[in-house]
PDB file of C-alpha atoms in Angstrom:
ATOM      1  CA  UNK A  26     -21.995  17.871  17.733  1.00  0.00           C
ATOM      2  CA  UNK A  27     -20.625  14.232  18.459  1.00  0.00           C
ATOM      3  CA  UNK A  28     -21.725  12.940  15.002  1.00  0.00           C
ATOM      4  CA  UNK A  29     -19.228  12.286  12.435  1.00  0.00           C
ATOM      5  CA  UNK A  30     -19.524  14.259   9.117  1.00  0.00           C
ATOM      6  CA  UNK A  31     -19.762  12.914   5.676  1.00  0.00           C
ATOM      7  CA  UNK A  32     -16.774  13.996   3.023  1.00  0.00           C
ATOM      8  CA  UNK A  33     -18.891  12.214   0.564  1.00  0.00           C
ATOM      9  CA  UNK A  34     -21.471   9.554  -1.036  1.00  0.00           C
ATOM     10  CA  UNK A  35     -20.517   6.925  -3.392  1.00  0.00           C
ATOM     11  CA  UNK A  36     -23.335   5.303  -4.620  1.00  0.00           C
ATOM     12  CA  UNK A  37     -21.858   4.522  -8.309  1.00  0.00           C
ATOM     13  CA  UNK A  38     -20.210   1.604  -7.393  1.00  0.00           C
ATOM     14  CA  UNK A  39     -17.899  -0.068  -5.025  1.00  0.00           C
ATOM     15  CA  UNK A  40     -14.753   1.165  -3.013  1.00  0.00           C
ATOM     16  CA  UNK A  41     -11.663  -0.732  -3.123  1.00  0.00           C
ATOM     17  CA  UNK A  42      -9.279   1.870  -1.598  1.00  0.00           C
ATOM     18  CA  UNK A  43      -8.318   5.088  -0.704  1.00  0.00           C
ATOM     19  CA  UNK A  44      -5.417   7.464   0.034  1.00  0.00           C
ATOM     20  CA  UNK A  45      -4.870  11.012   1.392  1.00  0.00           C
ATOM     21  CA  UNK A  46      -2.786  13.618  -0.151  1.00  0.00           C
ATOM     22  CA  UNK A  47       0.287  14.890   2.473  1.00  0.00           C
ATOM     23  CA  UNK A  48       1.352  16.794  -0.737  1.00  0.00           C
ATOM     24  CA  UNK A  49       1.162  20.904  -0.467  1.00  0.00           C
ATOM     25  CA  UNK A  50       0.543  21.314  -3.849  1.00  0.00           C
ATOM     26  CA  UNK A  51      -2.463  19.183  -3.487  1.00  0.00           C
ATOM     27  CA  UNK A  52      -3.060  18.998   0.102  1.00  0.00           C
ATOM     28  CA  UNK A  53      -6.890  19.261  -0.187  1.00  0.00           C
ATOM     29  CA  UNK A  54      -7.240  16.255  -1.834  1.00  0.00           C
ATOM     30  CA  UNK A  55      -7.903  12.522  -1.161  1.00  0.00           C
ATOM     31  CA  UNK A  56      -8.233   9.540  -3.637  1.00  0.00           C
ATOM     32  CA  UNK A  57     -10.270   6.677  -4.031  1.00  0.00           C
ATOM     33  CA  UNK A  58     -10.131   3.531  -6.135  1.00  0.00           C
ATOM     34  CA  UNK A  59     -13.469   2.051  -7.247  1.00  0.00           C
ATOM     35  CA  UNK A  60     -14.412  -0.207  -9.511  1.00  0.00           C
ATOM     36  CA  UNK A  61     -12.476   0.878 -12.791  1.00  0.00           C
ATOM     37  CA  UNK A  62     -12.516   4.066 -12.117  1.00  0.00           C
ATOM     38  CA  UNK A  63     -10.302   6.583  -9.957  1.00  0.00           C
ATOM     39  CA  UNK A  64     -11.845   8.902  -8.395  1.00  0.00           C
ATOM     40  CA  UNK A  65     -10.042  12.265  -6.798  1.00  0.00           C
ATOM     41  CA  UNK A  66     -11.926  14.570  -4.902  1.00  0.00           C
ATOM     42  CA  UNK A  67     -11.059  17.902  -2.942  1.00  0.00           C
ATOM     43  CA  UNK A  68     -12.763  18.424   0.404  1.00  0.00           C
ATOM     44  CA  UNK A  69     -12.157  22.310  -0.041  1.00  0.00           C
ATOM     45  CA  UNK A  70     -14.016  22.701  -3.382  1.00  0.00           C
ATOM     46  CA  UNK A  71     -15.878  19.530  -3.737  1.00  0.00           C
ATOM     47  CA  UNK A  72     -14.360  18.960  -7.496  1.00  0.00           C
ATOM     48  CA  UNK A  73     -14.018  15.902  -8.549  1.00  0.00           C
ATOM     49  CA  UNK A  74     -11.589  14.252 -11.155  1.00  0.00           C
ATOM     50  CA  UNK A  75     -12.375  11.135 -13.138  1.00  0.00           C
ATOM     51  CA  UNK A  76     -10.045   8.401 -14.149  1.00  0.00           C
ATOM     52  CA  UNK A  77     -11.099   5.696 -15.652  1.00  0.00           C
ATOM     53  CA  UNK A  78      -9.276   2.187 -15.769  1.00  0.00           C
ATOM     54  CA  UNK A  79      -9.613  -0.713 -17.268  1.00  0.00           C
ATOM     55  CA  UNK A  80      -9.668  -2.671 -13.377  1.00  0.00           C
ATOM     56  CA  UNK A  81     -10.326  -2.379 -10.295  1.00  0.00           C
ATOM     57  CA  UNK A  82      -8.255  -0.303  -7.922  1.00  0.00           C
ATOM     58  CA  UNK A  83      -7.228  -1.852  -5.032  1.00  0.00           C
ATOM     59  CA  UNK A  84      -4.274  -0.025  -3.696  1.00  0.00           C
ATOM     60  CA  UNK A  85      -3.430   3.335  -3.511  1.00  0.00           C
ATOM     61  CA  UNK A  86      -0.468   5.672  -2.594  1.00  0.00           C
ATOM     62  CA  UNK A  87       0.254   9.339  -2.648  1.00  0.00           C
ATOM     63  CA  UNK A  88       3.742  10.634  -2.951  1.00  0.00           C
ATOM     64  CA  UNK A  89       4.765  13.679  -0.779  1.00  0.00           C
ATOM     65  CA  UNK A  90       7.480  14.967  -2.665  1.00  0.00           C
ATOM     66  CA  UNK A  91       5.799  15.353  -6.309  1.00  0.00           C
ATOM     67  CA  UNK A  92       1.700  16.269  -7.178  1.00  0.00           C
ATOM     68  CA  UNK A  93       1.676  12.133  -8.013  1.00  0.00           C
ATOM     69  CA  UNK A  94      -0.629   9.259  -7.120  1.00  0.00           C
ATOM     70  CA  UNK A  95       0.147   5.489  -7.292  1.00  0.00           C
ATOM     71  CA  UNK A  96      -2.453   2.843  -7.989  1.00  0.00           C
ATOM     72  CA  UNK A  97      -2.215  -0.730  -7.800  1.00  0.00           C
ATOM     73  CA  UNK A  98      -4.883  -3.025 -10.270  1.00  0.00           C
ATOM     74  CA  UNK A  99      -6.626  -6.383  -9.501  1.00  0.00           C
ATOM     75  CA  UNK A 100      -5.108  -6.522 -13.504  1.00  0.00           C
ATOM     76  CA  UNK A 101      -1.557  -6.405 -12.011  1.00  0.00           C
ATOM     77  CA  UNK A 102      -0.990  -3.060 -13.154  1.00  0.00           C
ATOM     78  CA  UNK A 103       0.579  -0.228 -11.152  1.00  0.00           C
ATOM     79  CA  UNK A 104       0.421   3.340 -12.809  1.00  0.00           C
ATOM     80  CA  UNK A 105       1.012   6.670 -11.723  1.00  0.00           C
ATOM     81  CA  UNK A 106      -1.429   9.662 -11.969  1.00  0.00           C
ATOM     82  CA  UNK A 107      -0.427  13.326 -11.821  1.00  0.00           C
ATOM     83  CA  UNK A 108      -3.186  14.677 -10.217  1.00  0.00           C
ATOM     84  CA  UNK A 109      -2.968  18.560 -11.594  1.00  0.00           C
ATOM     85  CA  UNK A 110      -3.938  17.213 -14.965  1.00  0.00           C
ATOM     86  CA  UNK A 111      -7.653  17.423 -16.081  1.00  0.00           C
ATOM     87  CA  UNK A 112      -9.885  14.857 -16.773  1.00  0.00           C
ATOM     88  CA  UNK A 113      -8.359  12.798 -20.081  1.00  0.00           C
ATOM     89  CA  UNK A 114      -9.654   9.999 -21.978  1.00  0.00           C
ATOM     90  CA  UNK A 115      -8.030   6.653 -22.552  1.00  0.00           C
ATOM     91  CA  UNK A 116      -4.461   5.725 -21.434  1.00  0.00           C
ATOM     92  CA  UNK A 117      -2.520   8.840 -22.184  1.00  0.00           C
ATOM     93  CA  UNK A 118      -2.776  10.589 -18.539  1.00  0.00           C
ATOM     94  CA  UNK A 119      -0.824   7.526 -16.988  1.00  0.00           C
ATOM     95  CA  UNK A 120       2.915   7.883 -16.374  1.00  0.00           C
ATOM     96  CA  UNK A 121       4.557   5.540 -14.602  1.00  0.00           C
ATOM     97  CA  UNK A 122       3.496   1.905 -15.344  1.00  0.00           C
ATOM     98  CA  UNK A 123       4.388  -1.138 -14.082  1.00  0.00           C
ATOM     99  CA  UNK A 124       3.123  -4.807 -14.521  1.00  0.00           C
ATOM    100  CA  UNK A 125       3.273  -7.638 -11.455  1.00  0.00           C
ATOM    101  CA  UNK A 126       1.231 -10.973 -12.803  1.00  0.00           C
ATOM    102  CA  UNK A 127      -1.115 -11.170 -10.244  1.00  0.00           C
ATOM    103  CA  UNK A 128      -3.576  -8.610  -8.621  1.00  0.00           C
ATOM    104  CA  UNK A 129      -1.506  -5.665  -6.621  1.00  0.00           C
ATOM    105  CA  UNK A 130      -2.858  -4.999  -3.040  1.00  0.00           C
ATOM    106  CA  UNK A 131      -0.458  -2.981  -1.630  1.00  0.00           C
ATOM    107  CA  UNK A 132       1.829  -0.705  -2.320  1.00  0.00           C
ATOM    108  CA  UNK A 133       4.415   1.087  -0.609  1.00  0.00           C
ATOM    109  CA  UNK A 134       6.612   4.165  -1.760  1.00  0.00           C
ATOM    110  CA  UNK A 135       9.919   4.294   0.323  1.00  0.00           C
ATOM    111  CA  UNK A 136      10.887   7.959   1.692  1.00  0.00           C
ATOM    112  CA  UNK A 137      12.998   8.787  -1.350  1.00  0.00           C
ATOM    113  CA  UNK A 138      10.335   8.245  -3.504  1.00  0.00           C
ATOM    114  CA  UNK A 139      12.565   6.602  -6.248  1.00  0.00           C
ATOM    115  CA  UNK A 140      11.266   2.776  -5.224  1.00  0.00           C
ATOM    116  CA  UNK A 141       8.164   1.304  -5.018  1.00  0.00           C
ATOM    117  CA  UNK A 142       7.347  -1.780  -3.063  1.00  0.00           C
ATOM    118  CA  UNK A 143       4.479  -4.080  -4.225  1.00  0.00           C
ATOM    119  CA  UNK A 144       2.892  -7.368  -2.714  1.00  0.00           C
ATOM    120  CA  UNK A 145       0.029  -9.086  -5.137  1.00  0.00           C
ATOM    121  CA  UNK A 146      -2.461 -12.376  -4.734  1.00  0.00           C
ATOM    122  CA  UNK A 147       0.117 -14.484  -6.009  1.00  0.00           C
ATOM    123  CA  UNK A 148       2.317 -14.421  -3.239  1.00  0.00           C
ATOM    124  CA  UNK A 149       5.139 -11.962  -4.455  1.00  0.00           C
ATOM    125  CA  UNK A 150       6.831  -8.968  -2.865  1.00  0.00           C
ATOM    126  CA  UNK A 151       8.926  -6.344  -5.376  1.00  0.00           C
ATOM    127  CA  UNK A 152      10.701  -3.604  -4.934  1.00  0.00           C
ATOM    128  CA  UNK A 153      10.676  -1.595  -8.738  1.00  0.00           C
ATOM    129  CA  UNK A 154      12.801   1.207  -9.180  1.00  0.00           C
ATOM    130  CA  UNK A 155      11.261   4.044 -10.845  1.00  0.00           C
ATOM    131  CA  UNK A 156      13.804   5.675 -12.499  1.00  0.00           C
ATOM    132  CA  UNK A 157      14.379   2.816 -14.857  1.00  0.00           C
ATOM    133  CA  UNK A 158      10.946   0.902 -14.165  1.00  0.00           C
ATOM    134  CA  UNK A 159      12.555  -2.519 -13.823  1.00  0.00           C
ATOM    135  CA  UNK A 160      12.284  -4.498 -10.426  1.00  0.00           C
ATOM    136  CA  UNK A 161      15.361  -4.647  -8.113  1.00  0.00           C
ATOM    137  CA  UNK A 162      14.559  -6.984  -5.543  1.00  0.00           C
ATOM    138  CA  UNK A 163      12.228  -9.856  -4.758  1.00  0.00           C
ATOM    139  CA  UNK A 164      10.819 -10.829  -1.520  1.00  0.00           C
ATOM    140  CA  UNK A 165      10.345 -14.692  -0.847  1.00  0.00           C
ATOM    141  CA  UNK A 166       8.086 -16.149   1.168  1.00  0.00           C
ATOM    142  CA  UNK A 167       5.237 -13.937   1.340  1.00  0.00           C
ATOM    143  CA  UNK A 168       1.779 -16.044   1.397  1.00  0.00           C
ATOM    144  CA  UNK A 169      -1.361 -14.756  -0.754  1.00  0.00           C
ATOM    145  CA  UNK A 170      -4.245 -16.332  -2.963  1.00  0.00           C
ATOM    146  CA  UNK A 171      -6.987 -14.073  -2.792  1.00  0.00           C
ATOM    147  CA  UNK A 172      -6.798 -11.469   0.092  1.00  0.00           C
ATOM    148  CA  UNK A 173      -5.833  -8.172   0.310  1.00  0.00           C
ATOM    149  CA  UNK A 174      -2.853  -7.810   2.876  1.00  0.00           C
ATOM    150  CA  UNK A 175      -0.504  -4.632   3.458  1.00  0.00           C
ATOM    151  CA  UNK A 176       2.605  -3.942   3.559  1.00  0.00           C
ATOM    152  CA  UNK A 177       4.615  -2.334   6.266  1.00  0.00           C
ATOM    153  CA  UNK A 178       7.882  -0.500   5.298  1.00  0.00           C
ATOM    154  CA  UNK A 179      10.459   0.513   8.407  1.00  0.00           C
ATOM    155  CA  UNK A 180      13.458   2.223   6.645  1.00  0.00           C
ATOM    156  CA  UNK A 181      14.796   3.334   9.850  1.00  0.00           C
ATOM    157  CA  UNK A 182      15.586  -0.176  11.019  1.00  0.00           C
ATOM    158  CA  UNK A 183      16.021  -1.169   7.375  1.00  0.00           C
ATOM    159  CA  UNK A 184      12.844  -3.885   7.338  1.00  0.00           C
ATOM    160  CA  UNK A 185      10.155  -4.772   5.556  1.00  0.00           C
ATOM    161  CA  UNK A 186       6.967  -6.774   7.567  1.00  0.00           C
ATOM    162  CA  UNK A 187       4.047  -8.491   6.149  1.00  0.00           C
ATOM    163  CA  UNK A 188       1.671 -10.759   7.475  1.00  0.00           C
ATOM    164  CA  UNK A 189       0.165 -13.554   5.155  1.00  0.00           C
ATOM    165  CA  UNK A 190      -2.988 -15.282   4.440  1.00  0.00           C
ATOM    166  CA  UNK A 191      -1.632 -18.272   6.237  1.00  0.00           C
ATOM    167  CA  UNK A 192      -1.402 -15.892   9.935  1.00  0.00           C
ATOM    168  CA  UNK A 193       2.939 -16.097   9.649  1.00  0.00           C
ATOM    169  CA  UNK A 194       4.126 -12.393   9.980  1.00  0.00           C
ATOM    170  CA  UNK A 195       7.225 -12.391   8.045  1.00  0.00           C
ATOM    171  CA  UNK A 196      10.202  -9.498   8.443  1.00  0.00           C
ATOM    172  CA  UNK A 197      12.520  -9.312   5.516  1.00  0.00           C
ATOM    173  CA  UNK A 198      15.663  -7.152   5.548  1.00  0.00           C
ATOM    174  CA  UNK A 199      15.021  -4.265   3.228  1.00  0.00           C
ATOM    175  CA  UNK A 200      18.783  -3.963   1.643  1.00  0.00           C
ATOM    176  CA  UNK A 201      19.172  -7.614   0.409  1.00  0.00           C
ATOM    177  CA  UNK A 202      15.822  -9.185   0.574  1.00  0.00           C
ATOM    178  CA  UNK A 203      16.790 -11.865   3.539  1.00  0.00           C
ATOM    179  CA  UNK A 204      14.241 -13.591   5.285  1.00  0.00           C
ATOM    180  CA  UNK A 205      14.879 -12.665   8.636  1.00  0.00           C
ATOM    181  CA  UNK A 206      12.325 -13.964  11.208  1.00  0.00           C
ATOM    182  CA  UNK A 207       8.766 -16.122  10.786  1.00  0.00           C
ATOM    183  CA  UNK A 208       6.424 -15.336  13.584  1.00  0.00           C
ATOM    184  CA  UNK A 209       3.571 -17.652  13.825  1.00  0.00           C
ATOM    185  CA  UNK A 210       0.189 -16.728  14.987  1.00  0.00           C
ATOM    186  CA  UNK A 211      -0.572 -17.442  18.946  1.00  0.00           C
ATOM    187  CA  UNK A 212      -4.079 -18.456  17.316  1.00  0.00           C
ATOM    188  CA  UNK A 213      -4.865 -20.937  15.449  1.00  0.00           C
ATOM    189  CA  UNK A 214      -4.596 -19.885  11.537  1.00  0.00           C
ATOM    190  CA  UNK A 215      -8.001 -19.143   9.970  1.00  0.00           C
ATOM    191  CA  UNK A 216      -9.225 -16.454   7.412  1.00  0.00           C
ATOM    192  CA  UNK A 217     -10.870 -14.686   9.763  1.00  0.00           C
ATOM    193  CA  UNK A 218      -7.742 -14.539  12.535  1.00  0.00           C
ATOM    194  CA  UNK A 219      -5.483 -12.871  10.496  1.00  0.00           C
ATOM    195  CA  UNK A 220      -3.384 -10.717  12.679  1.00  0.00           C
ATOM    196  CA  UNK A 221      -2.393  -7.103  12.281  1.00  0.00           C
ATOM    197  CA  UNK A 222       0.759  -6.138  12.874  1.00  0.00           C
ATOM    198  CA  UNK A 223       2.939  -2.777  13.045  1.00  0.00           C
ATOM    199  CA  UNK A 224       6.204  -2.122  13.850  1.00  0.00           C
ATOM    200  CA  UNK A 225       8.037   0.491  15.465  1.00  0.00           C
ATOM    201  CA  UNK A 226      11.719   1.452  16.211  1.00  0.00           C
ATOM    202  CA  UNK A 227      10.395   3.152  19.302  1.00  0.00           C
ATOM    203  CA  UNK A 228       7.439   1.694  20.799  1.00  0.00           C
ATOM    204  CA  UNK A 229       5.918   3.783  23.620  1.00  0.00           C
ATOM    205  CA  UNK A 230       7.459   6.996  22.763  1.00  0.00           C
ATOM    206  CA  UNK A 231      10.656   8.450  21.745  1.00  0.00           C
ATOM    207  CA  UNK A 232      12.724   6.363  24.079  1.00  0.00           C
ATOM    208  CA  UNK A 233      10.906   3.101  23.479  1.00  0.00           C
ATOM    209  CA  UNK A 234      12.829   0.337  21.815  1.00  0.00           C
ATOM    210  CA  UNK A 235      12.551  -1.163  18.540  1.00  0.00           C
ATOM    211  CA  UNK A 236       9.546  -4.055  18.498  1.00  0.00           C
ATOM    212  CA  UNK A 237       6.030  -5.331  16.657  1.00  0.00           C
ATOM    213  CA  UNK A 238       2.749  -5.120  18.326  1.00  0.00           C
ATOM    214  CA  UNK A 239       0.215  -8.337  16.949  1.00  0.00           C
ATOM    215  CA  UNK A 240      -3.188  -7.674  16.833  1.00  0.00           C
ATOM    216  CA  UNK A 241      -5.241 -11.217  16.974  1.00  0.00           C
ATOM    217  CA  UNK A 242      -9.166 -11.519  17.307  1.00  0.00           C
ATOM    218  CA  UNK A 243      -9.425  -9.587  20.630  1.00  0.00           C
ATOM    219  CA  UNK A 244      -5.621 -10.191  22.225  1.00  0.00           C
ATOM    220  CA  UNK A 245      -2.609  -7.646  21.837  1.00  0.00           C
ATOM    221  CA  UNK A 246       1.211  -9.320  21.808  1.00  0.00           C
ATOM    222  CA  UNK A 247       4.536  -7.475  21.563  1.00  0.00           C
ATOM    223  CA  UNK A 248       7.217  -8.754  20.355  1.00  0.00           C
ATOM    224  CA  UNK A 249      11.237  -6.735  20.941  1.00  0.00           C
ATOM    225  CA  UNK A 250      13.467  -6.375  17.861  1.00  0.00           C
ATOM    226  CA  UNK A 251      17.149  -6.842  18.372  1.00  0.00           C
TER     227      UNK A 251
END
């Protein structure tokens, strides 16, 4: 009837994140990060596969392109799982692994799927190539101590958006890292008016125009890109 169905229980421990596979080859699946653990589970079959970390997962991402999954650590860590790979034991099932010095909560894979960006609790922004695992490009001004804030990647209009903990939404140009607008918060800045933001290069269909919508406590804003 009208009442939502259950894909599953966790009552092992907590949930930090969790990310659906777009991926054919494992299209079934979905991900989620819990306390030291990673946890993938398809809705088909009901198996389950165990990973276990050394810290918390608080950021996920699938990629579309390869069978891989992307987790961000409160330890800093980033790592990459292939997900047709059995249950294993200690470090060796992690590929790709990357180090940021503060806790990662969010990640975003760009369409190519050769960069990853990262923000973490200290305040930074990277983009890491992962061909040569070394980081490319750094973000300034992002603001972050202890909450766990997204990113939003627009490679269309080339831009990267994120808002911080101190309510200033903050659009960076994705090719050279420039700063390129500061939007305040039409409410007063507090922990619990933190707006949400997403931005589109057509808003209202596919002959909108370029802008952000703002989400504060129970008000709606729109701002136009040009």
């Amino acid at each position: 009837g009208d009442r939502p169905g259950m894909l599953c229980s966790f009552k092992i421990s907590t949930a930090w994140s969790c990310a659906w596979c777009l991926n054919p080859q494992a299209d079934n699946c979905f991900s989620t990060g819990l306390t030291r653990r990673v946890l993938v589970t398809n809705v088909v079959t009901g198996h389950r596969q165990t990973f276990g970390t050394s810290s918390d997962v608080l950021a996920q991402q699938f990629a579309t392109q390869t069978p891989m999954l992307y987790n961000g650590c409160r330890s800093g860590e980033i790592f990459s799982i292939d997900v047709r790979q059995r249950n294993r034991k200690g470090q060796s099932w992690k590929a790709v692994r990357l180090f940021h010095d503060s806790a990662v909560t969010s990640i975003r894979l760009l369409e190519a799927e050769h960069y990853l960006m990262a923000a973490d609790m200290a305040g930074k922004i990277k983009l890491w190539d992962l061909r040569t695992v070394k980081c490319v490009k750094q973000y300034k001004g992002h603001h972050n101590e202890y909450a766990i804030l997204p990113l939003h990647v627009n490679e269309e209009e080339g831009l990267l958006t994120a808002v911080g903990q101190d309510c200033y939404t903050r659009i960076w140009s994705l090719q050279d890292a420039h700063l390129l607008r500061t939007i305040p918060s039409p409410h007063p800045s507090s922990k619990d008016a933190i707006p949400s933001v997403v931005f589109s290069s057509r808003l209202g269909g596919s002959r909108g125009i370029p802008g952000l919508l703002m989400a504060v406590k129970q008000d709606l804003y729109h701002f136009s890109y040009s």
